[in-house]
């Protein structure tokens, strides 16, 4: 006798409870469980594929229904089930990137005199083919499906609306009607409206050329090295596109190859190039493209062959909602599955699973029955083709340069690309003392919204500004003093913070994870082992900072700051706080001791909340630190007021990045706290000012709050703080509406004529 199928019992919101039960018990008790609906849609004919249920099905026998559907068995995942059901019922075998999750439909019903309670969360998938699949290409599962047919999406909607007795009923006016709305909207002839919308989005970025004068004084040898470094940096782009989403590289090539076809295609490519994905950084990661804009792929063996038919052509799909785990984890893996799997691992593998430089994959991508199906792949293997080429270029550059520290960095980084051990190369990066400044490799974890564990590849190539670098040495030298005076309990303070080297550069080229709003500085590495042993190092991008101040911060101040304080907003204050922000990433809690006595890190404990809270910490503690240094006569007292007012103007700049972005959410948290405490004041003319009597205490209180949460690894307190203060409040909306009306740019989009000229000459 066959064993009865088991389902995972879910909460009403779709979270696993950790309990599984037989199918009959789930329906007897009304437990929430998951199923999948897969709709096949033919683009050229605007038709949906329907299947006819067999006459002996226990529900809706003999009626026309969804292309394919089925329950998710215990231990399985939604996407694996969708792929399996399509293969079993219709004989269609498709990869993950053919399936687009449109929405989740909650179906609650009671039948059979109350004996059958169906509380089901249906994951509704769309598979978009270019043309209808020939009916003879299908292999029907005789026990489930008696026939298939295509029907116009509009005709089908009308049949459902009038309750046609030959079709399984769906309420097209209820939540399930999204299916028809999404598809219909996607294929409307709205070229002009889409072009206007994309142009409006593009206008939020101010183009800026980072000009060729940055190469003044650079030797011919360094220029040869620079060419190799830029070629290696371009490979970081290739890896980053793959890290964002599995079908992102094919989307990139598709859009790039079509950008000359029309104005709309050109705008799609331009805006995609800024965001490096179909999700808009400045719009809370809202999709600005759809799967209908995506690449077409041919799969001749997806079905059984049919004479004179070349095979199934489908659109490489991407979800409407940006995947929180990017392409670091299986697309349908949830937190519970990951954490259950983690518990089964030995300690060394746990560290690898949560480490910066590994991805998580499935052993069997089409069938899963338990959590041990997950496994770890190091970056050196996952991106081996790209990294081998990048390593070759870095070795060539290392052989060519006469700078000992640059030579050491390039050879050690090339070795790290192949070994997956980045410790020595990160130490070499911190000790770099060269006219050419290079940051290349996996560093930031913002893209991993699921946990904040995985690092993305990036590159920043620049020329060191020796004069500016000498001027900022003070800040790195004062880190230990700042640590010992931080506004938090002494038990949380580190006795051995190491002075942080600071390098100021003129940016020549960047690539990889540099999408959307451009960074003006960074503090690396993020590896807590190195921060504990050697501290961190900072790089300031001075020409990028100057461009942002001139094109964005100054116009914001002119609109949003009260007239009497407007003159206090200046570049020196903006740049000085940026330096202090980066310094303050290097102080405060990193490696921590939990109440249980266990050693951990802030990143591991706060998980997806870490990035936003860490950015808020660096900002607000940076303000506190500047005030501390001024009080110690290490900075001029004339900076006091200008630093606070420049920071206020900067709040409006960063919040415009959106609250899905770590810097934007962190900035909203700070503004709202300081506003609530009276440090910031809104005037009747809708301008803002700083109350100099209250701001210092407000800054210190927020610094203490964040530092203490980090020191305790208190994720619940972090969640509460971000939910309470990291929101778009009325005062923030007032400022943002003013800026939108006069179209002050939100950020810059740089181009690099230096690179074009160098590569042309080479």
XYZ file of C-alpha atoms in Angstrom:
762
model
C 0.000 0.000 0.000
C 1.372 3.412 -1.042
C 2.260 5.791 1.743
C 0.014 8.836 1.997
C 1.609 12.070 0.795
C 2.716 14.450 3.562
C 2.565 18.259 3.458
C 4.514 20.858 5.415
C 2.149 22.720 7.772
C 2.468 26.493 7.325
C 1.333 29.611 9.127
C -1.291 31.725 7.375
C 1.510 33.966 6.102
C 3.299 31.005 4.512
C 6.084 30.332 7.020
C 6.931 26.713 7.812
C 6.002 25.586 11.310
C 8.452 22.672 11.278
C 5.540 20.184 11.342
C 4.457 17.881 8.480
C 1.235 15.824 8.350
C -0.521 13.368 6.017
C -2.610 14.956 3.280
C -5.910 13.723 4.762
C -5.055 15.136 8.210
C -4.097 18.507 6.715
C -7.487 18.810 5.006
C -9.325 17.432 8.054
C -7.708 19.959 10.404
C -7.690 22.916 8.000
C -3.917 23.322 8.121
C -2.326 25.851 5.792
C -0.148 24.220 3.133
C 1.423 25.124 -0.219
C 0.631 24.273 -3.829
C 1.831 25.519 -7.215
C -0.080 26.778 -10.241
C 1.855 26.915 -13.532
C 0.404 28.812 -16.471
C 1.979 28.499 -19.933
C 1.432 31.639 -21.997
C 2.167 31.976 -25.727
C 3.331 35.502 -26.460
C 2.730 35.625 -30.225
C -0.916 34.524 -29.988
C -1.693 35.880 -26.492
C -3.040 32.491 -25.457
C -2.959 30.448 -22.268
C -2.590 26.663 -22.288
C -5.352 24.792 -20.422
C -5.416 21.137 -19.405
C -8.586 19.042 -19.123
C -8.769 17.157 -15.847
C -9.522 13.439 -16.156
C -13.048 12.241 -15.430
C -11.925 10.316 -12.353
C -10.293 13.228 -10.510
C -11.766 13.721 -6.998
C -12.247 17.465 -7.614
C -13.534 19.213 -10.755
C -13.506 16.026 -12.920
C -13.628 16.601 -16.681
C -13.208 20.398 -16.469
C -10.628 22.676 -18.136
C -8.087 24.089 -15.676
C -4.614 25.538 -15.138
C -1.824 24.384 -17.496
C -0.362 22.383 -14.596
C -0.706 22.315 -10.805
C 0.121 20.272 -7.755
C 0.710 20.229 -4.011
C 4.168 20.846 -2.553
C 5.145 17.711 -0.663
C 6.849 17.871 2.726
C 10.525 18.713 2.343
C 10.099 19.916 -1.237
C 10.163 23.486 -2.424
C 7.800 25.437 -4.602
C 10.028 25.809 -7.665
C 11.147 22.172 -7.634
C 7.483 21.141 -7.452
C 6.538 23.441 -10.332
C 9.247 21.956 -12.548
C 8.301 18.403 -11.600
C 4.531 18.869 -12.105
C 5.058 20.340 -15.572
C 7.286 17.444 -16.524
C 5.015 14.742 -15.063
C 1.668 16.107 -16.280
C 2.635 17.525 -19.686
C 6.090 16.130 -20.496
C 7.650 19.616 -20.561
C 11.110 19.887 -18.964
C 12.241 23.449 -18.257
C 15.035 25.052 -16.191
C 14.557 27.409 -13.238
C 14.810 30.562 -15.332
C 11.669 29.663 -17.311
C 9.468 30.072 -14.218
C 8.305 33.515 -13.105
C 6.623 33.696 -9.699
C 3.799 36.207 -10.265
C 2.036 36.208 -6.875
C 0.865 34.023 -4.007
C -2.858 33.322 -3.802
C -4.496 32.374 -0.503
C -7.348 29.949 -1.131
C -9.623 29.161 1.829
C -12.638 26.885 1.324
C -14.763 24.264 3.150
C -16.552 21.467 1.269
C -18.021 17.987 1.846
C -20.194 19.159 4.750
C -17.237 20.657 6.593
C -15.117 17.511 6.366
C -12.704 18.884 3.725
C -11.050 22.164 4.731
C -8.706 23.533 2.063
C -6.466 26.339 3.340
C -3.925 26.566 0.566
C -1.234 29.077 -0.413
C -0.811 28.812 -4.178
C 2.442 29.994 -5.732
C 1.311 31.168 -9.165
C 4.022 30.777 -11.844
C 4.050 31.967 -15.444
C 6.060 30.319 -18.208
C 6.228 32.621 -21.245
C 6.886 30.929 -24.579
C 7.401 32.855 -27.792
C 4.866 30.733 -29.704
C 2.326 28.043 -28.809
C 3.824 24.604 -28.196
C 2.412 22.149 -30.786
C -0.198 20.009 -29.032
C 1.473 16.842 -30.317
C 4.670 17.830 -28.462
C 3.035 17.214 -25.086
C 3.183 13.885 -23.264
C 0.066 13.797 -21.091
C -0.080 11.992 -17.744
C -3.100 9.732 -18.320
C -4.116 9.591 -14.658
C -4.296 13.398 -14.419
C -4.792 15.007 -17.845
C -7.097 13.967 -20.663
C -6.409 16.816 -23.141
C -4.784 20.252 -23.590
C -5.770 23.282 -25.630
C -4.800 26.922 -26.128
C -7.325 29.711 -25.561
C -7.140 33.480 -25.939
C -6.471 35.097 -22.569
C -9.415 37.468 -23.061
C -11.794 34.681 -24.109
C -10.758 32.625 -21.092
C -11.273 35.543 -18.726
C -14.777 36.081 -20.123
C -15.672 32.400 -19.687
C -14.550 32.513 -16.054
C -16.382 35.783 -15.437
C -19.703 34.276 -16.509
C -19.094 31.001 -14.654
C -18.813 28.702 -17.678
C -19.608 25.164 -16.426
C -16.842 23.531 -18.504
C -14.038 25.391 -16.696
C -12.802 25.192 -13.098
C -14.024 28.445 -11.510
C -11.653 31.318 -10.586
C -12.835 34.698 -9.373
C -11.347 37.030 -11.992
C -12.564 40.033 -9.973
C -10.753 38.824 -6.856
C -7.041 38.408 -6.073
C -6.616 35.715 -8.746
C -7.550 38.294 -11.361
C -3.950 39.544 -11.035
C -2.984 36.845 -13.522
C -4.981 38.488 -16.300
C -4.137 42.050 -15.242
C -0.380 41.411 -15.184
C -0.289 39.727 -18.593
C -2.655 42.212 -20.257
C -0.737 45.247 -18.966
C 2.551 43.685 -20.046
C 1.527 43.517 -23.705
C -0.367 46.778 -24.097
C 0.977 49.057 -26.824
C 2.282 51.727 -24.454
C 5.654 52.459 -26.036
C 5.420 56.227 -25.610
C 4.339 56.052 -21.966
C 7.110 53.577 -21.126
C 9.706 55.721 -22.879
C 8.588 58.794 -20.942
C 8.685 56.913 -17.636
C 12.181 55.538 -18.270
C 13.429 58.968 -19.312
C 12.015 60.414 -16.091
C 13.846 57.747 -14.101
C 17.077 58.445 -15.997
C 16.766 62.169 -15.295
C 17.267 61.472 -11.585
C 20.906 60.724 -12.398
C 23.229 63.528 -13.472
C 25.850 62.340 -15.997
C 29.396 63.369 -15.070
C 32.692 62.755 -16.843
C 35.553 61.988 -14.486
C 38.068 63.661 -16.747
C 41.496 62.686 -18.006
C 43.442 65.213 -15.910
C 43.556 62.630 -13.088
C 46.406 60.973 -15.006
C 48.668 64.017 -14.654
C 52.044 62.807 -13.385
C 51.307 59.110 -13.991
C 54.257 57.282 -15.608
C 54.064 55.304 -18.850
C 54.701 52.126 -16.847
C 51.739 52.890 -14.583
C 49.567 53.511 -17.644
C 50.424 50.038 -18.976
C 49.550 48.555 -15.580
C 46.346 50.601 -15.560
C 45.186 49.048 -18.848
C 45.570 45.535 -17.405
C 43.791 46.548 -14.197
C 40.848 47.991 -16.125
C 40.568 44.780 -18.148
C 40.525 42.768 -14.898
C 37.988 45.189 -13.396
C 35.634 44.625 -16.322
C 35.524 40.938 -15.406
C 34.167 41.945 -11.984
C 31.145 43.274 -13.895
C 30.588 39.871 -15.498
C 30.652 38.142 -12.112
C 28.418 40.720 -10.425
C 25.704 40.432 -13.087
C 25.622 36.688 -12.398
C 25.525 37.229 -8.621
C 22.412 39.416 -8.843
C 20.147 36.829 -10.519
C 20.568 33.664 -12.561
C 19.078 35.078 -15.790
C 20.636 38.533 -15.384
C 23.628 37.904 -17.738
C 21.344 36.780 -20.587
C 19.079 39.808 -19.977
C 22.138 42.083 -20.143
C 23.286 40.653 -23.487
C 19.755 40.742 -24.898
C 19.179 44.412 -24.023
C 22.659 45.453 -25.156
C 22.183 43.755 -28.527
C 18.866 45.529 -29.136
C 19.602 49.065 -27.898
C 19.650 50.512 -31.442
C 16.245 49.128 -32.473
C 14.118 51.942 -31.027
C 14.125 54.801 -28.538
C 12.431 52.552 -25.961
C 15.078 49.839 -26.398
C 17.827 52.434 -25.989
C 16.240 53.760 -22.773
C 15.806 50.232 -21.410
C 19.508 49.567 -21.931
C 20.628 52.892 -20.444
C 18.574 52.497 -17.279
C 19.444 48.815 -16.983
C 23.150 49.745 -17.226
C 22.800 52.047 -14.219
C 20.950 49.488 -12.071
C 22.724 46.402 -13.451
C 19.450 44.504 -13.082
C 15.740 44.905 -13.984
C 15.056 46.373 -10.513
C 15.348 50.116 -9.907
C 17.629 51.057 -6.997
C 15.873 54.390 -6.428
C 12.367 52.892 -6.402
C 12.605 50.378 -3.543
C 13.845 47.806 -6.103
C 10.637 47.975 -8.121
C 10.949 46.185 -11.477
C 11.129 48.607 -14.437
C 11.258 45.743 -16.962
C 9.155 42.595 -17.211
C 9.822 39.099 -18.471
C 8.290 40.265 -21.777
C 11.435 42.429 -22.206
C 13.763 39.518 -21.471
C 16.010 37.255 -23.505
C 14.628 34.450 -25.661
C 16.146 30.989 -25.191
C 15.681 27.901 -27.364
C 15.297 24.443 -25.768
C 14.904 21.837 -28.549
C 14.680 18.953 -26.039
C 12.129 20.476 -23.641
C 9.379 18.284 -25.134
C 9.204 15.314 -27.453
C 10.202 16.294 -31.017
C 7.696 17.391 -33.644
C 8.438 17.448 -37.377
C 9.338 20.906 -38.778
C 9.340 22.511 -35.299
C 12.685 23.727 -34.001
C 11.665 23.398 -30.368
C 10.394 25.403 -27.431
C 11.458 29.058 -27.224
C 10.884 30.758 -23.876
C 11.582 34.079 -22.175
C 14.255 33.907 -19.441
C 12.133 34.997 -16.497
C 12.862 37.159 -13.509
C 10.512 37.754 -10.563
C 8.616 41.014 -10.152
C 9.995 41.253 -6.603
C 13.785 41.337 -6.314
C 14.936 38.050 -4.745
C 16.311 38.743 -1.246
C 18.929 36.015 -1.610
C 20.030 37.241 -5.059
C 21.824 34.364 -6.834
C 23.779 33.269 -3.750
C 21.207 30.633 -2.726
C 18.701 28.391 -4.539
C 15.892 30.695 -5.706
C 13.216 28.956 -3.623
C 15.300 28.363 -0.472
C 13.867 30.029 2.628
C 15.484 30.877 5.948
C 14.082 27.846 7.758
C 15.507 25.432 5.199
C 18.933 27.092 5.408
C 18.978 27.196 9.205
C 17.794 23.568 9.530
C 20.542 22.486 7.145
C 23.086 24.564 9.071
C 22.299 22.681 12.280
C 23.350 19.429 10.622
C 26.777 20.726 9.552
C 30.086 20.353 11.406
C 31.498 23.605 12.785
C 33.986 24.257 9.979
C 31.258 23.857 7.337
C 28.923 26.154 9.276
C 31.555 28.858 8.967
C 31.810 28.225 5.235
C 28.018 28.288 4.806
C 27.782 31.730 6.420
C 31.107 32.913 4.986
C 31.613 35.720 2.506
C 33.078 33.715 -0.362
C 30.787 30.719 -0.999
C 27.427 30.195 -2.687
C 24.777 27.662 -1.650
C 23.344 25.304 -4.273
C 21.228 22.128 -4.461
C 22.612 18.698 -5.271
C 19.493 17.936 -7.294
C 17.896 21.009 -8.776
C 14.697 19.253 -9.841
C 13.863 17.073 -6.866
C 14.341 17.608 -3.149
C 13.087 15.627 -0.208
C 15.081 16.975 2.715
C 17.104 19.945 3.895
C 20.460 18.145 3.390
C 19.976 18.707 -0.358
C 21.915 21.985 0.013
C 25.676 22.198 -0.416
C 28.475 24.784 -0.543
C 30.469 25.897 -3.597
C 33.441 28.278 -3.173
C 33.552 31.374 -5.375
C 36.800 30.067 -6.889
C 34.782 27.201 -8.414
C 31.441 28.966 -9.058
C 33.102 31.797 -11.019
C 36.224 29.870 -12.101
C 36.222 30.909 -15.773
C 35.997 34.595 -14.913
C 38.444 34.451 -12.016
C 41.091 32.542 -13.956
C 41.150 35.293 -16.592
C 41.171 38.057 -13.964
C 44.015 36.324 -12.103
C 46.048 36.120 -15.306
C 45.632 39.867 -15.896
C 46.542 40.731 -12.293
C 49.672 38.560 -12.458
C 50.709 40.358 -15.672
C 50.139 43.743 -14.014
C 52.039 42.567 -10.931
C 55.013 41.553 -13.079
C 54.972 44.938 -14.814
C 54.758 47.334 -11.862
C 57.870 48.527 -10.015
C 55.906 49.376 -6.839
C 56.669 46.609 -4.271
C 53.379 47.012 -2.379
C 51.296 47.051 -5.575
C 53.202 44.024 -6.885
C 52.437 42.150 -3.647
C 48.752 43.118 -3.759
C 48.204 42.092 -7.378
C 49.944 38.723 -7.104
C 48.243 37.875 -3.791
C 44.820 38.904 -5.096
C 45.322 36.799 -8.225
C 46.210 33.837 -5.992
C 43.127 34.501 -3.825
C 40.847 34.379 -6.883
C 41.994 30.785 -7.454
C 42.365 29.591 -3.841
C 39.314 31.351 -2.322
C 41.488 32.482 0.612
C 41.450 36.286 0.667
C 43.189 36.907 4.008
C 46.709 37.663 2.728
C 45.483 39.709 -0.214
C 43.294 41.847 2.063
C 46.279 42.510 4.331
C 48.276 43.469 1.208
C 45.445 45.802 0.192
C 45.523 47.529 3.592
C 49.288 48.041 3.294
C 49.177 49.355 -0.284
C 51.457 52.375 -0.755
C 51.362 53.148 -4.447
C 50.417 55.942 -6.842
C 48.031 53.486 -8.488
C 45.292 52.501 -6.042
C 43.451 49.236 -6.628
C 40.496 47.653 -4.847
C 39.307 44.508 -6.584
C 37.476 41.396 -5.376
C 34.472 40.315 -3.282
C 33.712 42.751 -0.448
C 30.261 44.244 0.233
C 27.276 42.149 1.366
C 24.371 44.532 0.609
C 23.040 42.343 -2.224
C 22.415 39.432 0.178
C 19.252 40.804 1.780
C 18.292 37.342 3.043
C 21.188 37.056 5.528
C 23.854 39.647 4.696
C 26.485 36.889 4.450
C 27.652 36.842 0.821
C 30.070 39.302 -0.778
C 29.742 40.789 -4.264
C 32.627 41.464 -6.622
C 33.636 45.059 -7.315
C 36.593 47.115 -8.505
C 37.763 50.678 -7.894
C 40.827 51.825 -9.832
C 42.241 55.240 -8.962
C 45.220 57.572 -8.667
C 46.282 58.494 -5.132
C 45.924 62.169 -4.195
C 49.064 62.527 -2.053
C 48.262 65.973 -0.678
C 44.716 65.069 0.427
C 45.917 61.729 1.838
C 48.430 63.517 4.088
C 45.709 65.884 5.330
C 43.372 63.106 6.556
C 45.963 61.066 8.473
C 44.673 62.580 11.743
C 41.431 60.576 11.608
C 43.029 57.150 11.264
C 45.486 57.922 14.063
C 42.679 58.766 16.532
C 40.648 55.548 16.275
C 41.801 54.059 19.595
C 41.030 57.311 21.425
C 37.593 57.426 19.816
C 36.915 53.762 20.696
C 37.717 54.342 24.381
C 35.376 57.348 24.534
C 32.431 55.876 22.600
C 29.042 56.510 24.249
C 28.458 52.914 25.359
C 29.274 50.712 28.344
C 33.023 50.226 28.823
C 32.642 46.437 28.854
C 31.800 46.536 25.143
C 34.843 48.586 24.109
C 37.823 47.054 22.372
C 41.211 47.742 24.007
C 43.198 47.267 20.831
C 41.692 49.186 17.917
C 44.369 49.687 15.278
C 44.958 53.012 13.509
C 43.237 52.963 10.121
C 45.197 53.986 7.029
C 43.212 56.413 4.858
C 43.890 56.870 1.157
C 42.319 59.665 -0.879
C 42.109 58.889 -4.588
C 40.833 60.313 -7.842
C 38.646 57.587 -9.318
C 39.619 56.444 -12.822
C 37.249 53.474 -13.205
C 34.810 51.355 -11.204
C 32.883 48.185 -11.947
C 30.997 45.281 -10.404
C 28.777 46.177 -7.458
C 28.638 49.902 -8.212
C 25.013 49.989 -9.341
C 22.640 52.913 -8.757
C 23.851 55.581 -6.319
C 27.624 55.896 -6.415
C 29.738 55.469 -3.290
C 32.007 58.334 -2.212
C 34.138 56.201 0.122
C 34.524 52.715 1.511
C 36.013 51.043 4.560
C 37.335 47.537 4.062
C 37.772 44.666 4.525
C 34.540 43.436 6.092
C 36.135 40.174 7.218
C 35.861 40.308 11.030
C 39.060 38.253 11.437
C 41.089 40.980 9.754
C 39.247 43.823 11.489
C 40.077 42.159 14.820
C 43.722 41.409 13.942
C 44.666 44.397 11.809
C 41.820 46.911 11.783
C 40.540 48.306 8.498
C 41.524 50.780 5.828
C 39.638 53.553 4.094
C 39.548 54.866 0.552
C 37.966 58.250 -0.229
C 36.919 59.032 -3.818
C 37.511 62.765 -3.879
C 36.428 63.545 -7.451
C 33.175 61.624 -6.889
C 32.560 63.539 -3.633
C 33.172 66.865 -5.380
C 30.734 65.988 -8.159
C 28.019 64.961 -5.688
C 28.446 68.081 -3.600
C 28.260 70.424 -6.576
C 25.444 68.711 -8.488
C 23.306 67.428 -5.592
C 24.073 68.567 -2.049
C 24.380 72.286 -2.802
C 21.027 72.428 -4.671
C 19.402 70.430 -1.829
C 20.702 72.935 0.732
C 19.398 75.848 -1.337
C 15.903 74.347 -1.290
C 15.614 72.624 2.097
C 17.822 74.486 4.595
C 16.600 77.664 6.312
C 18.187 80.776 4.762
C 20.143 81.726 7.894
C 21.985 78.379 7.961
C 22.339 77.747 4.220
C 25.835 79.208 4.053
C 27.055 76.644 6.597
C 26.761 73.840 4.030
C 30.223 73.447 2.484
C 32.348 70.791 0.795
C 34.938 70.569 3.582
C 32.246 69.636 6.132
C 30.634 67.136 3.749
C 33.985 65.493 2.933
C 35.183 65.541 6.554
C 32.062 63.737 7.750
C 32.445 61.196 4.934
C 35.966 60.473 6.200
C 34.718 60.108 9.761
C 31.839 57.882 8.621
C 34.318 55.449 7.068
C 36.591 55.602 10.148
C 33.679 54.721 12.383
C 33.057 51.479 10.487
C 36.339 50.436 12.101
C 35.324 51.142 15.712
C 32.499 49.902 17.888
C 31.342 46.263 18.172
C 32.394 43.721 15.516
C 33.360 40.466 17.233
C 31.078 40.197 20.270
C 30.344 37.940 23.246
C 26.709 36.894 23.546
C 24.897 36.578 26.923
C 25.433 32.806 26.619
C 29.195 33.386 26.615
C 29.470 32.328 22.963
C 31.662 34.404 20.643
C 29.953 35.705 17.497
C 29.891 38.757 15.232
C 27.411 41.604 14.825
C 26.936 40.594 11.182
C 25.960 37.015 12.028
C 23.579 38.025 14.821
C 21.760 40.880 13.052
C 21.726 39.091 9.664
C 19.704 41.083 7.085
C 19.395 44.082 9.471
C 23.146 44.461 9.832
C 23.832 46.604 6.745
C 21.257 49.326 7.476
C 22.177 49.524 11.169
C 25.919 49.543 10.440
C 25.494 52.423 7.964
C 23.454 54.338 10.549
C 26.126 53.646 13.177
C 28.966 54.902 10.971
C 26.994 58.062 10.163
C 25.809 59.008 13.628
C 28.956 57.932 15.481
C 30.859 59.838 12.797
C 29.001 62.993 13.857
C 29.685 62.240 17.506
C 33.391 61.659 16.712
C 33.755 64.957 14.866
C 32.301 66.826 17.822
C 34.682 64.918 20.125
C 37.736 65.809 17.999
C 36.676 69.466 17.842
C 36.298 69.531 21.648
C 39.861 68.146 21.909
C 41.112 70.973 19.626
C 42.144 68.450 16.980
C 39.788 70.075 14.468
C 38.870 73.786 14.185
C 35.858 74.926 16.237
C 34.579 76.750 13.144
C 33.516 73.312 11.820
C 30.941 72.637 14.579
C 27.883 74.250 13.051
C 28.744 73.566 9.414
C 29.168 69.833 10.078
C 25.688 69.502 11.607
C 23.962 71.570 8.898
C 25.823 69.802 6.088
C 24.760 66.500 7.674
C 21.115 67.653 7.712
C 21.268 68.445 3.986
C 22.945 65.075 3.430
C 20.021 63.287 5.103
C 17.745 64.350 2.252
C 20.350 63.232 -0.296
C 20.698 59.695 1.097
C 17.016 59.060 1.878
C 16.289 59.568 -1.826
C 18.178 56.319 -2.492
C 15.106 54.527 -1.106
C 14.422 52.670 2.122
C 15.264 49.283 0.592
C 18.869 50.484 0.314
C 21.016 50.226 3.462
C 22.283 53.823 3.383
C 18.801 55.226 2.717
C 17.145 53.246 5.513
C 19.965 54.079 7.920
C 19.655 57.762 7.056
C 15.882 57.772 7.621
C 16.472 56.228 11.055
C 18.904 59.007 11.979
C 16.825 61.893 10.636
C 13.655 60.748 12.385
C 15.446 60.196 15.711
C 17.159 63.591 15.603
C 13.931 65.290 14.510
C 11.975 63.659 17.354
C 14.604 64.797 19.879
C 14.423 68.393 18.603
C 17.871 68.438 16.985
C 16.291 69.148 13.591
C 13.470 71.679 13.213
C 10.864 72.113 10.446
C 9.755 75.717 9.770
C 6.425 76.975 8.358
C 8.080 77.748 4.992
C 8.975 74.013 4.777
C 12.689 74.574 5.315
C 14.737 72.858 8.016
C 17.353 73.989 10.506
C 19.585 72.556 13.239
C 18.905 73.418 16.880
C 22.495 73.648 18.107
C 21.410 73.410 21.763
C 19.775 69.994 21.273
C 21.660 68.308 18.438
C 24.687 67.152 20.428
C 22.605 65.260 23.009
C 20.394 63.746 20.309
C 23.426 62.500 18.374
C 24.945 60.960 21.489
C 21.717 59.216 22.520
C 21.264 57.568 19.115
C 24.949 56.579 19.013
C 24.529 54.871 22.388
C 21.340 53.094 21.269
C 22.852 51.624 18.088
C 26.216 50.709 19.623
C 24.509 48.880 22.501
C 22.233 46.916 20.157
C 25.275 45.863 18.138
C 27.300 44.973 21.240
C 24.497 42.698 22.486
C 23.777 41.228 19.042
C 20.130 42.052 19.794
C 18.258 41.455 16.546
C 14.823 42.093 18.092
C 15.930 45.536 19.326
C 17.460 46.293 15.921
C 14.196 45.312 14.217
C 12.172 47.527 16.554
C 14.495 50.524 16.082
C 14.444 50.258 12.283
C 10.681 49.729 12.145
C 10.041 52.712 14.434
C 12.465 55.192 12.912
C 13.546 53.838 9.507
C 10.375 55.041 7.807
C 9.336 57.729 5.338
C 7.775 60.282 7.724
C 5.911 63.507 6.915
C 8.936 65.812 7.417
C 11.008 63.658 5.062
C 8.197 63.613 2.496
C 7.956 67.403 2.614
C 11.639 67.718 1.701
C 11.537 65.014 -0.969
C 8.474 66.518 -2.660
C 10.246 69.897 -2.903
C 13.290 68.272 -4.475
C 11.166 66.282 -6.940
C 9.346 69.414 -8.136
C 12.542 71.159 -9.225
C 14.176 67.886 -10.348
C 17.329 68.047 -8.272
C 19.306 64.938 -9.307
C 19.275 62.074 -6.857
C 22.741 60.886 -7.783
C 25.384 60.866 -10.501
C 26.233 58.400 -13.244
C 29.923 58.652 -14.088
C 31.629 57.883 -17.341
C 35.352 57.409 -17.689
C 36.946 59.048 -20.750
C 40.347 58.151 -19.296
C 39.537 54.477 -19.798
C 38.320 54.989 -23.351
C 41.510 56.856 -24.287
C 43.840 54.385 -22.590
C 42.246 51.317 -24.138
C 42.145 52.956 -27.576
C 45.877 53.726 -27.398
C 46.591 50.215 -26.169
